[in-house]
Amino acid sequence: MTHAIELRDLHKHFGRNEVLRGIDMTVDPGQVVCVIGPSGSGKSTLLRCVNLLERPTRGKVFVEGVEVTDPDVDIDAVRRRIGMVFQQFNLFPHMTSLQNVMIAQQRVLKRGRREAEVIARENLDKVGVGSKCDVPPSQLSGGQQQRVAIARALAMSPDLMLFDEPTSALDPELVGDVLTVMRKLAEEGMTMLVVTHEMGFAREVADRVVFMDGGVIVEDGVPAQVIGDPQHERTRVFLHRVL
Ligand code: ADP
Ligand code: MG
């Protein structure tokens, strides 16, 4: 079977700062893999290397069997199959929710206005903000804005989704609605690579949990193992701090 994502001996330096020091990991189609670890351990950099928002210094990245680190690859075509959701929602402030979810469909996928609108409404409904189509982000809560951002990614019909701490900027009472949407996506079989500090979500939804520290993977296994019965002292110290 072709992996949805495969990282082989991935290294990333920023100047003399070696942020990723040889990462090997895979995500299979339909899997949810959660990446946990302390701030500065390289989690965002790892995620950004998957769609070449950061170009690895060394090593290979494969998405659905295509080596995206090959200089000859059409990276825009690969990126179209990957949805990404950030901690900051990055919605256009001067557009309504509906327009935010339509724009890339029209510009990137060249869908017609009508088709883009139908797909936008479907996805806004799906994430529970269908009643907010006509308002700009400023009139939405953080949780609603993040769900619009998820709808925007889903409207592009991605094969896989990358989430970088999607709930970290939210007030605690708004976190649950976003996690519910992500859980639903997981249940529908979406392939997801999720950087998160939400240990409950990781434990219940992830097929695997990857603990990173200092630019390396320290542990990679099922949640019951990595979170429930960690084998490494560094994992125990981290979990002790966040749980
Ligand atoms: P995490 O997401 O686990 O908190 P990051 O991947 O954001 O970690 O960052 C890991 C390290 O890489 C940090 O020391 C950070 O300062 C550095 N870093 C990240 N992005 C850049 C960049 N674009 N330029 C220089 N240094 C960076
Ligand atoms: Mg980060």
PDB file of C-alpha atoms and ligand atoms in Angstrom:
ATOM      1  CA  MET A   1       0.000   0.000   0.000  1.00  0.00           C
ATOM      2  CA  THR A   2       1.175   3.523  -0.791  1.00  0.00           C
ATOM      3  CA  HIS A   3       1.596   5.719   2.277  1.00  0.00           C
ATOM      4  CA  ALA A   4      -0.388   8.939   2.337  1.00  0.00           C
ATOM      5  CA  ILE A   5       2.697  10.632   3.775  1.00  0.00           C
ATOM      6  CA  GLU A   6       6.205   9.284   4.150  1.00  0.00           C
ATOM      7  CA  LEU A   7       9.140  11.194   5.620  1.00  0.00           C
ATOM      8  CA  ARG A   8      12.591   9.669   5.133  1.00  0.00           C
ATOM      9  CA  ASP A   9      15.531  10.942   7.130  1.00  0.00           C
ATOM     10  CA  LEU A  10      14.129  14.461   7.095  1.00  0.00           C
ATOM     11  CA  HIS A  11      16.506  17.223   8.196  1.00  0.00           C
ATOM     12  CA  LYS A  12      15.866  20.948   8.384  1.00  0.00           C
ATOM     13  CA  HIS A  13      18.342  23.622   9.368  1.00  0.00           C
ATOM     14  CA  PHE A  14      17.645  27.306   9.835  1.00  0.00           C
ATOM     15  CA  GLY A  15      21.176  28.652   9.579  1.00  0.00           C
ATOM     16  CA  ARG A  16      23.078  26.747  12.241  1.00  0.00           C
ATOM     17  CA  ASN A  17      19.907  25.758  14.078  1.00  0.00           C
ATOM     18  CA  GLU A  18      19.194  22.109  13.269  1.00  0.00           C
ATOM     19  CA  VAL A  19      15.456  21.929  13.862  1.00  0.00           C
ATOM     20  CA  LEU A  20      14.730  18.504  12.368  1.00  0.00           C
ATOM     21  CA  ARG A  21      17.442  15.907  12.884  1.00  0.00           C
ATOM     22  CA  GLY A  22      16.428  12.867  10.890  1.00  0.00           C
ATOM     23  CA  ILE A  23      12.696  12.209  10.981  1.00  0.00           C
ATOM     24  CA  ASP A  24      11.281   8.949   9.658  1.00  0.00           C
ATOM     25  CA  MET A  25       7.550   8.519   9.800  1.00  0.00           C
ATOM     26  CA  THR A  26       4.556   7.454   7.781  1.00  0.00           C
ATOM     27  CA  VAL A  27       0.846   8.178   7.734  1.00  0.00           C
ATOM     28  CA  ASP A  28      -1.336   5.658   5.941  1.00  0.00           C
ATOM     29  CA  PRO A  29      -4.565   6.488   4.095  1.00  0.00           C
ATOM     30  CA  GLY A  30      -7.409   7.005   6.556  1.00  0.00           C
ATOM     31  CA  GLN A  31      -5.097   7.252   9.547  1.00  0.00           C
ATOM     32  CA  VAL A  32      -5.075  10.005  12.123  1.00  0.00           C
ATOM     33  CA  VAL A  33      -1.607  10.669  13.509  1.00  0.00           C
ATOM     34  CA  CYS A  34      -1.153  13.205  16.305  1.00  0.00           C
ATOM     35  CA  VAL A  35       2.210  14.878  16.851  1.00  0.00           C
ATOM     36  CA  ILE A  36       2.878  16.057  20.383  1.00  0.00           C
ATOM     37  CA  GLY A  37       5.916  17.608  22.009  1.00  0.00           C
ATOM     38  CA  PRO A  38       7.269  20.705  23.705  1.00  0.00           C
ATOM     39  CA  SER A  39       7.335  24.124  22.103  1.00  0.00           C
ATOM     40  CA  GLY A  40      10.301  24.489  19.746  1.00  0.00           C
ATOM     41  CA  SER A  41      10.685  20.752  19.156  1.00  0.00           C
ATOM     42  CA  GLY A  42      10.081  21.132  15.405  1.00  0.00           C
ATOM     43  CA  LYS A  43       6.430  20.081  15.099  1.00  0.00           C
ATOM     44  CA  SER A  44       5.336  22.983  12.876  1.00  0.00           C
ATOM     45  CA  THR A  45       8.457  22.693  10.757  1.00  0.00           C
ATOM     46  CA  LEU A  46       7.764  18.993  10.219  1.00  0.00           C
ATOM     47  CA  LEU A  47       4.191  19.725   9.136  1.00  0.00           C
ATOM     48  CA  ARG A  48       5.322  22.538   6.835  1.00  0.00           C
ATOM     49  CA  CYS A  49       7.860  20.235   5.179  1.00  0.00           C
ATOM     50  CA  VAL A  50       5.034  17.918   4.046  1.00  0.00           C
ATOM     51  CA  ASN A  51       3.748  20.485   1.551  1.00  0.00           C
ATOM     52  CA  LEU A  52       7.101  22.234   1.148  1.00  0.00           C
ATOM     53  CA  LEU A  53       6.094  25.432   2.909  1.00  0.00           C
ATOM     54  CA  GLU A  54       9.558  24.715   4.266  1.00  0.00           C
ATOM     55  CA  ARG A  55      12.051  22.978   2.005  1.00  0.00           C
ATOM     56  CA  PRO A  56      13.929  20.219   3.842  1.00  0.00           C
ATOM     57  CA  THR A  57      17.707  20.555   4.030  1.00  0.00           C
ATOM     58  CA  ARG A  58      18.099  16.820   3.547  1.00  0.00           C
ATOM     59  CA  GLY A  59      15.898  13.753   3.246  1.00  0.00           C
ATOM     60  CA  LYS A  60      12.790  12.937   1.268  1.00  0.00           C
ATOM     61  CA  VAL A  61       9.081  13.636   1.538  1.00  0.00           C
ATOM     62  CA  PHE A  62       6.544  11.484  -0.294  1.00  0.00           C
ATOM     63  CA  VAL A  63       2.864  12.354  -0.594  1.00  0.00           C
ATOM     64  CA  GLU A  64       0.704   9.548  -1.964  1.00  0.00           C
ATOM     65  CA  GLY A  65       3.826   7.952  -3.400  1.00  0.00           C
ATOM     66  CA  VAL A  66       5.052  11.076  -5.195  1.00  0.00           C
ATOM     67  CA  GLU A  67       8.405  12.419  -4.058  1.00  0.00           C
ATOM     68  CA  VAL A  68       7.593  16.076  -3.434  1.00  0.00           C
ATOM     69  CA  THR A  69      11.230  16.885  -2.657  1.00  0.00           C
ATOM     70  CA  ASP A  70      12.098  15.970  -6.242  1.00  0.00           C
ATOM     71  CA  PRO A  71      12.831  19.372  -7.854  1.00  0.00           C
ATOM     72  CA  ASP A  72      10.904  18.350 -10.969  1.00  0.00           C
ATOM     73  CA  VAL A  73       7.635  17.669  -9.181  1.00  0.00           C
ATOM     74  CA  ASP A  74       4.636  19.971  -9.713  1.00  0.00           C
ATOM     75  CA  ILE A  75       4.352  21.140  -6.132  1.00  0.00           C
ATOM     76  CA  ASP A  76       1.168  23.139  -6.766  1.00  0.00           C
ATOM     77  CA  ALA A  77      -0.554  19.960  -7.927  1.00  0.00           C
ATOM     78  CA  VAL A  78       0.565  18.182  -4.759  1.00  0.00           C
ATOM     79  CA  ARG A  79      -0.512  21.079  -2.527  1.00  0.00           C
ATOM     80  CA  ARG A  80      -3.989  21.005  -4.038  1.00  0.00           C
ATOM     81  CA  ARG A  81      -4.462  17.557  -2.499  1.00  0.00           C
ATOM     82  CA  ILE A  82      -3.396  18.724   0.966  1.00  0.00           C
ATOM     83  CA  GLY A  83      -5.609  20.843   3.205  1.00  0.00           C
ATOM     84  CA  MET A  84      -3.921  22.845   5.922  1.00  0.00           C
ATOM     85  CA  VAL A  85      -5.391  24.438   9.029  1.00  0.00           C
ATOM     86  CA  PHE A  86      -3.280  26.745  11.193  1.00  0.00           C
ATOM     87  CA  GLN A  87      -3.490  27.998  14.736  1.00  0.00           C
ATOM     88  CA  GLN A  88      -4.333  31.442  13.342  1.00  0.00           C
ATOM     89  CA  PHE A  89      -7.306  31.040  11.038  1.00  0.00           C
ATOM     90  CA  ASN A  90      -5.979  33.340   8.272  1.00  0.00           C
ATOM     91  CA  LEU A  91      -9.418  34.208   6.895  1.00  0.00           C
ATOM     92  CA  PHE A  92      -9.781  37.234   4.641  1.00  0.00           C
ATOM     93  CA  PRO A  93     -11.272  39.921   6.915  1.00  0.00           C
ATOM     94  CA  HIS A  94     -13.095  41.786   4.156  1.00  0.00           C
ATOM     95  CA  MET A  95     -14.957  38.717   2.880  1.00  0.00           C
ATOM     96  CA  THR A  96     -17.940  36.790   4.242  1.00  0.00           C
ATOM     97  CA  SER A  97     -17.583  33.191   5.386  1.00  0.00           C
ATOM     98  CA  LEU A  98     -19.092  32.061   2.104  1.00  0.00           C
ATOM     99  CA  GLN A  99     -16.651  34.124   0.038  1.00  0.00           C
ATOM    100  CA  ASN A 100     -13.749  32.853   2.129  1.00  0.00           C
ATOM    101  CA  VAL A 101     -14.723  29.271   1.307  1.00  0.00           C
ATOM    102  CA  MET A 102     -15.387  30.002  -2.387  1.00  0.00           C
ATOM    103  CA  ILE A 103     -12.326  31.987  -3.388  1.00  0.00           C
ATOM    104  CA  ALA A 104      -9.675  29.272  -3.685  1.00  0.00           C
ATOM    105  CA  GLN A 105     -12.141  26.925  -5.341  1.00  0.00           C
ATOM    106  CA  GLN A 106     -12.652  29.515  -8.057  1.00  0.00           C
ATOM    107  CA  ARG A 107      -9.071  30.747  -8.337  1.00  0.00           C
ATOM    108  CA  VAL A 108      -7.155  27.487  -7.894  1.00  0.00           C
ATOM    109  CA  LEU A 109      -9.572  24.759  -8.979  1.00  0.00           C
ATOM    110  CA  LYS A 110     -11.293  26.978 -11.592  1.00  0.00           C
ATOM    111  CA  ARG A 111     -14.724  25.939 -10.366  1.00  0.00           C
ATOM    112  CA  GLY A 112     -17.585  28.116 -11.554  1.00  0.00           C
ATOM    113  CA  ARG A 113     -19.247  30.515  -9.108  1.00  0.00           C
ATOM    114  CA  ARG A 114     -22.365  28.417  -8.728  1.00  0.00           C
ATOM    115  CA  GLU A 115     -20.557  25.145  -8.109  1.00  0.00           C
ATOM    116  CA  ALA A 116     -18.153  26.832  -5.692  1.00  0.00           C
ATOM    117  CA  GLU A 117     -21.071  28.298  -3.770  1.00  0.00           C
ATOM    118  CA  VAL A 118     -22.883  24.967  -3.484  1.00  0.00           C
ATOM    119  CA  ILE A 119     -19.729  23.262  -2.241  1.00  0.00           C
ATOM    120  CA  ALA A 120     -18.994  26.143   0.147  1.00  0.00           C
ATOM    121  CA  ARG A 121     -22.488  25.956   1.693  1.00  0.00           C
ATOM    122  CA  GLU A 122     -22.233  22.170   2.043  1.00  0.00           C
ATOM    123  CA  ASN A 123     -18.976  22.450   3.910  1.00  0.00           C
ATOM    124  CA  LEU A 124     -20.041  25.372   6.103  1.00  0.00           C
ATOM    125  CA  ASP A 125     -23.117  23.311   7.057  1.00  0.00           C
ATOM    126  CA  LYS A 126     -20.954  20.312   7.746  1.00  0.00           C
ATOM    127  CA  VAL A 127     -18.816  22.178  10.284  1.00  0.00           C
ATOM    128  CA  GLY A 128     -21.866  23.750  11.908  1.00  0.00           C
ATOM    129  CA  VAL A 129     -21.588  27.355  10.691  1.00  0.00           C
ATOM    130  CA  GLY A 130     -24.084  27.206   7.833  1.00  0.00           C
ATOM    131  CA  SER A 131     -26.033  30.059   9.392  1.00  0.00           C
ATOM    132  CA  LYS A 132     -22.959  32.328   9.256  1.00  0.00           C
ATOM    133  CA  CYS A 133     -22.471  32.372   5.475  1.00  0.00           C
ATOM    134  CA  ASP A 134     -23.057  36.087   5.049  1.00  0.00           C
ATOM    135  CA  VAL A 135     -21.009  37.548   7.877  1.00  0.00           C
ATOM    136  CA  PRO A 136     -17.318  38.478   7.950  1.00  0.00           C
ATOM    137  CA  PRO A 137     -14.870  36.797  10.335  1.00  0.00           C
ATOM    138  CA  SER A 138     -15.008  39.756  12.737  1.00  0.00           C
ATOM    139  CA  GLN A 139     -18.563  38.766  13.644  1.00  0.00           C
ATOM    140  CA  LEU A 140     -17.616  35.186  14.464  1.00  0.00           C
ATOM    141  CA  SER A 141     -16.143  33.629  17.576  1.00  0.00           C
ATOM    142  CA  GLY A 142     -12.684  32.104  17.288  1.00  0.00           C
ATOM    143  CA  GLY A 143     -14.206  28.633  17.222  1.00  0.00           C
ATOM    144  CA  GLN A 144     -16.532  29.623  14.387  1.00  0.00           C
ATOM    145  CA  GLN A 145     -13.670  31.229  12.464  1.00  0.00           C
ATOM    146  CA  GLN A 146     -11.591  28.091  12.809  1.00  0.00           C
ATOM    147  CA  ARG A 147     -14.500  25.999  11.557  1.00  0.00           C
ATOM    148  CA  VAL A 148     -14.822  28.296   8.517  1.00  0.00           C
ATOM    149  CA  ALA A 149     -11.093  27.737   7.942  1.00  0.00           C
ATOM    150  CA  ILE A 150     -11.680  23.971   8.093  1.00  0.00           C
ATOM    151  CA  ALA A 151     -14.612  24.290   5.662  1.00  0.00           C
ATOM    152  CA  ARG A 152     -12.365  26.291   3.338  1.00  0.00           C
ATOM    153  CA  ALA A 153      -9.788  23.497   3.347  1.00  0.00           C
ATOM    154  CA  LEU A 154     -12.432  20.777   2.873  1.00  0.00           C
ATOM    155  CA  ALA A 155     -14.042  22.635  -0.045  1.00  0.00           C
ATOM    156  CA  MET A 156     -10.860  21.969  -2.013  1.00  0.00           C
ATOM    157  CA  SER A 157     -11.611  18.215  -1.770  1.00  0.00           C
ATOM    158  CA  PRO A 158      -8.217  17.349  -0.267  1.00  0.00           C
ATOM    159  CA  ASP A 159      -6.974  13.787   0.115  1.00  0.00           C
ATOM    160  CA  LEU A 160      -5.327  14.624   3.413  1.00  0.00           C
ATOM    161  CA  MET A 161      -5.397  17.330   6.046  1.00  0.00           C
ATOM    162  CA  LEU A 162      -2.626  18.902   8.111  1.00  0.00           C
ATOM    163  CA  PHE A 163      -3.620  20.650  11.336  1.00  0.00           C
ATOM    164  CA  ASP A 164      -1.129  22.805  13.267  1.00  0.00           C
ATOM    165  CA  GLU A 165      -2.462  23.363  16.793  1.00  0.00           C
ATOM    166  CA  PRO A 166      -5.918  24.238  15.483  1.00  0.00           C
ATOM    167  CA  THR A 167      -7.361  24.882  18.935  1.00  0.00           C
ATOM    168  CA  SER A 168      -4.423  26.612  20.626  1.00  0.00           C
ATOM    169  CA  ALA A 169      -5.664  30.153  19.926  1.00  0.00           C
ATOM    170  CA  LEU A 170      -9.197  29.452  21.156  1.00  0.00           C
ATOM    171  CA  ASP A 171     -10.874  30.243  24.433  1.00  0.00           C
ATOM    172  CA  PRO A 172     -11.273  26.962  26.323  1.00  0.00           C
ATOM    173  CA  GLU A 173     -15.051  26.852  25.925  1.00  0.00           C
ATOM    174  CA  LEU A 174     -14.721  26.982  22.123  1.00  0.00           C
ATOM    175  CA  VAL A 175     -12.196  24.162  21.760  1.00  0.00           C
ATOM    176  CA  GLY A 176     -14.786  21.378  21.934  1.00  0.00           C
ATOM    177  CA  ASP A 177     -16.734  22.471  18.837  1.00  0.00           C
ATOM    178  CA  VAL A 178     -13.587  22.400  16.706  1.00  0.00           C
ATOM    179  CA  LEU A 179     -12.480  19.031  18.073  1.00  0.00           C
ATOM    180  CA  THR A 180     -15.962  17.634  17.374  1.00  0.00           C
ATOM    181  CA  VAL A 181     -15.615  18.625  13.723  1.00  0.00           C
ATOM    182  CA  MET A 182     -12.156  17.043  13.543  1.00  0.00           C
ATOM    183  CA  ARG A 183     -13.426  13.876  15.176  1.00  0.00           C
ATOM    184  CA  LYS A 184     -16.225  13.673  12.605  1.00  0.00           C
ATOM    185  CA  LEU A 185     -13.716  14.072   9.785  1.00  0.00           C
ATOM    186  CA  ALA A 186     -11.614  11.286  11.258  1.00  0.00           C
ATOM    187  CA  GLU A 187     -14.652   9.020  11.478  1.00  0.00           C
ATOM    188  CA  GLU A 188     -15.392   9.701   7.809  1.00  0.00           C
ATOM    189  CA  GLY A 189     -11.948   8.351   6.990  1.00  0.00           C
ATOM    190  CA  MET A 190     -10.024  11.560   6.308  1.00  0.00           C
ATOM    191  CA  THR A 191      -6.252  11.135   6.532  1.00  0.00           C
ATOM    192  CA  MET A 192      -5.049  13.598   9.157  1.00  0.00           C
ATOM    193  CA  LEU A 193      -1.705  14.690  10.572  1.00  0.00           C
ATOM    194  CA  VAL A 194      -2.456  16.807  13.618  1.00  0.00           C
ATOM    195  CA  VAL A 195      -0.094  18.771  15.856  1.00  0.00           C
ATOM    196  CA  THR A 196      -1.982  19.232  19.091  1.00  0.00           C
ATOM    197  CA  HIS A 197      -1.773  19.659  22.837  1.00  0.00           C
ATOM    198  CA  GLU A 198      -5.237  18.142  23.265  1.00  0.00           C
ATOM    199  CA  MET A 199      -4.300  14.838  24.859  1.00  0.00           C
ATOM    200  CA  GLY A 200      -7.943  13.719  25.174  1.00  0.00           C
ATOM    201  CA  PHE A 201      -8.375  14.102  21.423  1.00  0.00           C
ATOM    202  CA  ALA A 202      -5.076  12.322  20.715  1.00  0.00           C
ATOM    203  CA  ARG A 203      -5.966   9.470  23.028  1.00  0.00           C
ATOM    204  CA  GLU A 204      -9.469   8.967  21.644  1.00  0.00           C
ATOM    205  CA  VAL A 205      -9.101   9.773  17.946  1.00  0.00           C
ATOM    206  CA  ALA A 206      -5.500   9.109  16.895  1.00  0.00           C
ATOM    207  CA  ASP A 207      -4.397   5.813  15.418  1.00  0.00           C
ATOM    208  CA  ARG A 208      -0.855   6.776  16.399  1.00  0.00           C
ATOM    209  CA  VAL A 209       0.774   9.383  18.545  1.00  0.00           C
ATOM    210  CA  VAL A 210       4.251  10.677  17.741  1.00  0.00           C
ATOM    211  CA  PHE A 211       6.186  12.388  20.529  1.00  0.00           C
ATOM    212  CA  MET A 212       8.874  14.785  19.268  1.00  0.00           C
ATOM    213  CA  ASP A 213      11.579  16.488  21.262  1.00  0.00           C
ATOM    214  CA  GLY A 214      14.649  18.366  20.023  1.00  0.00           C
ATOM    215  CA  GLY A 215      13.961  17.630  16.355  1.00  0.00           C
ATOM    216  CA  VAL A 216      13.736  13.860  16.685  1.00  0.00           C
ATOM    217  CA  ILE A 217      10.912  11.388  17.185  1.00  0.00           C
ATOM    218  CA  VAL A 218      11.309   9.967  20.661  1.00  0.00           C
ATOM    219  CA  GLU A 219       8.262   7.676  20.607  1.00  0.00           C
ATOM    220  CA  ASP A 220       5.785   6.607  17.930  1.00  0.00           C
ATOM    221  CA  GLY A 221       2.976   4.223  18.765  1.00  0.00           C
ATOM    222  CA  VAL A 222      -0.673   3.752  19.606  1.00  0.00           C
ATOM    223  CA  PRO A 223      -2.085   6.316  22.074  1.00  0.00           C
ATOM    224  CA  ALA A 224      -2.457   3.753  24.845  1.00  0.00           C
ATOM    225  CA  GLN A 225       1.283   3.172  24.596  1.00  0.00           C
ATOM    226  CA  VAL A 226       2.724   6.652  23.998  1.00  0.00           C
ATOM    227  CA  ILE A 227       0.316   8.557  26.249  1.00  0.00           C
ATOM    228  CA  GLY A 228      -0.801   5.739  28.536  1.00  0.00           C
ATOM    229  CA  ASP A 229       2.484   3.929  29.076  1.00  0.00           C
ATOM    230  CA  PRO A 230       5.406   6.016  27.759  1.00  0.00           C
ATOM    231  CA  GLN A 231       8.760   4.247  27.599  1.00  0.00           C
ATOM    232  CA  HIS A 232      11.042   7.281  27.572  1.00  0.00           C
ATOM    233  CA  GLU A 233      11.785   9.661  30.391  1.00  0.00           C
ATOM    234  CA  ARG A 234      11.448  12.701  28.069  1.00  0.00           C
ATOM    235  CA  THR A 235       7.919  11.609  27.117  1.00  0.00           C
ATOM    236  CA  ARG A 236       6.989  11.124  30.776  1.00  0.00           C
ATOM    237  CA  VAL A 237       8.287  14.570  31.730  1.00  0.00           C
ATOM    238  CA  PHE A 238       6.343  16.201  28.876  1.00  0.00           C
ATOM    239  CA  LEU A 239       3.109  14.360  29.632  1.00  0.00           C
ATOM    240  CA  HIS A 240       3.446  15.151  33.304  1.00  0.00           C
ATOM    241  CA  ARG A 241       3.506  18.846  32.389  1.00  0.00           C
ATOM    242  CA  VAL A 242       0.531  18.818  30.009  1.00  0.00           C
ATOM    243  CA  LEU A 243      -1.820  16.268  31.578  1.00  0.00           C
TER     244      LEU A 243
HETATM  245  P1  ADP B   1       7.174  23.767  17.397  1.00  0.00           P
HETATM  246  O1  ADP B   1       6.099  23.865  16.367  1.00  0.00           O
HETATM  247  O2  ADP B   1       7.391  22.383  17.901  1.00  0.00           O
HETATM  248  O3  ADP B   1       6.981  24.729  18.517  1.00  0.00           O
HETATM  249  P2  ADP B   1       8.828  24.929  15.323  1.00  0.00           P
HETATM  250  O4  ADP B   1       8.918  23.941  14.233  1.00  0.00           O
HETATM  251  O5  ADP B   1       7.897  26.079  15.162  1.00  0.00           O
HETATM  252  O6  ADP B   1       8.563  24.154  16.699  1.00  0.00           O
HETATM  253  O7  ADP B   1      10.250  25.578  15.602  1.00  0.00           O
HETATM  254  C1  ADP B   1      11.383  24.803  15.910  1.00  0.00           C
HETATM  255  C2  ADP B   1      12.598  25.694  15.882  1.00  0.00           C
HETATM  256  O8  ADP B   1      12.796  26.212  14.586  1.00  0.00           O
HETATM  257  C3  ADP B   1      12.505  26.908  16.799  1.00  0.00           C
HETATM  258  O9  ADP B   1      13.748  27.072  17.409  1.00  0.00           O
HETATM  259  C4  ADP B   1      12.201  28.040  15.861  1.00  0.00           C
HETATM  260  O10 ADP B   1      12.708  29.244  16.357  1.00  0.00           O
HETATM  261  C5  ADP B   1      12.917  27.612  14.597  1.00  0.00           C
HETATM  262  N1  ADP B   1      12.273  28.133  13.389  1.00  0.00           N
HETATM  263  C6  ADP B   1      11.050  27.782  12.931  1.00  0.00           C
HETATM  264  N2  ADP B   1      10.767  28.414  11.780  1.00  0.00           N
HETATM  265  C7  ADP B   1      11.840  29.176  11.491  1.00  0.00           C
HETATM  266  C8  ADP B   1      12.167  30.080  10.423  1.00  0.00           C
HETATM  267  N3  ADP B   1      11.332  30.286   9.387  1.00  0.00           N
HETATM  268  N4  ADP B   1      13.367  30.694  10.460  1.00  0.00           N
HETATM  269  C9  ADP B   1      14.233  30.472  11.477  1.00  0.00           C
HETATM  270  N5  ADP B   1      13.987  29.643  12.514  1.00  0.00           N
HETATM  271  C10 ADP B   1      12.819  29.001  12.535  1.00  0.00           C
HETATM  272 MG    MG B   2       4.352  24.962  16.293  1.00  0.00          MG
END
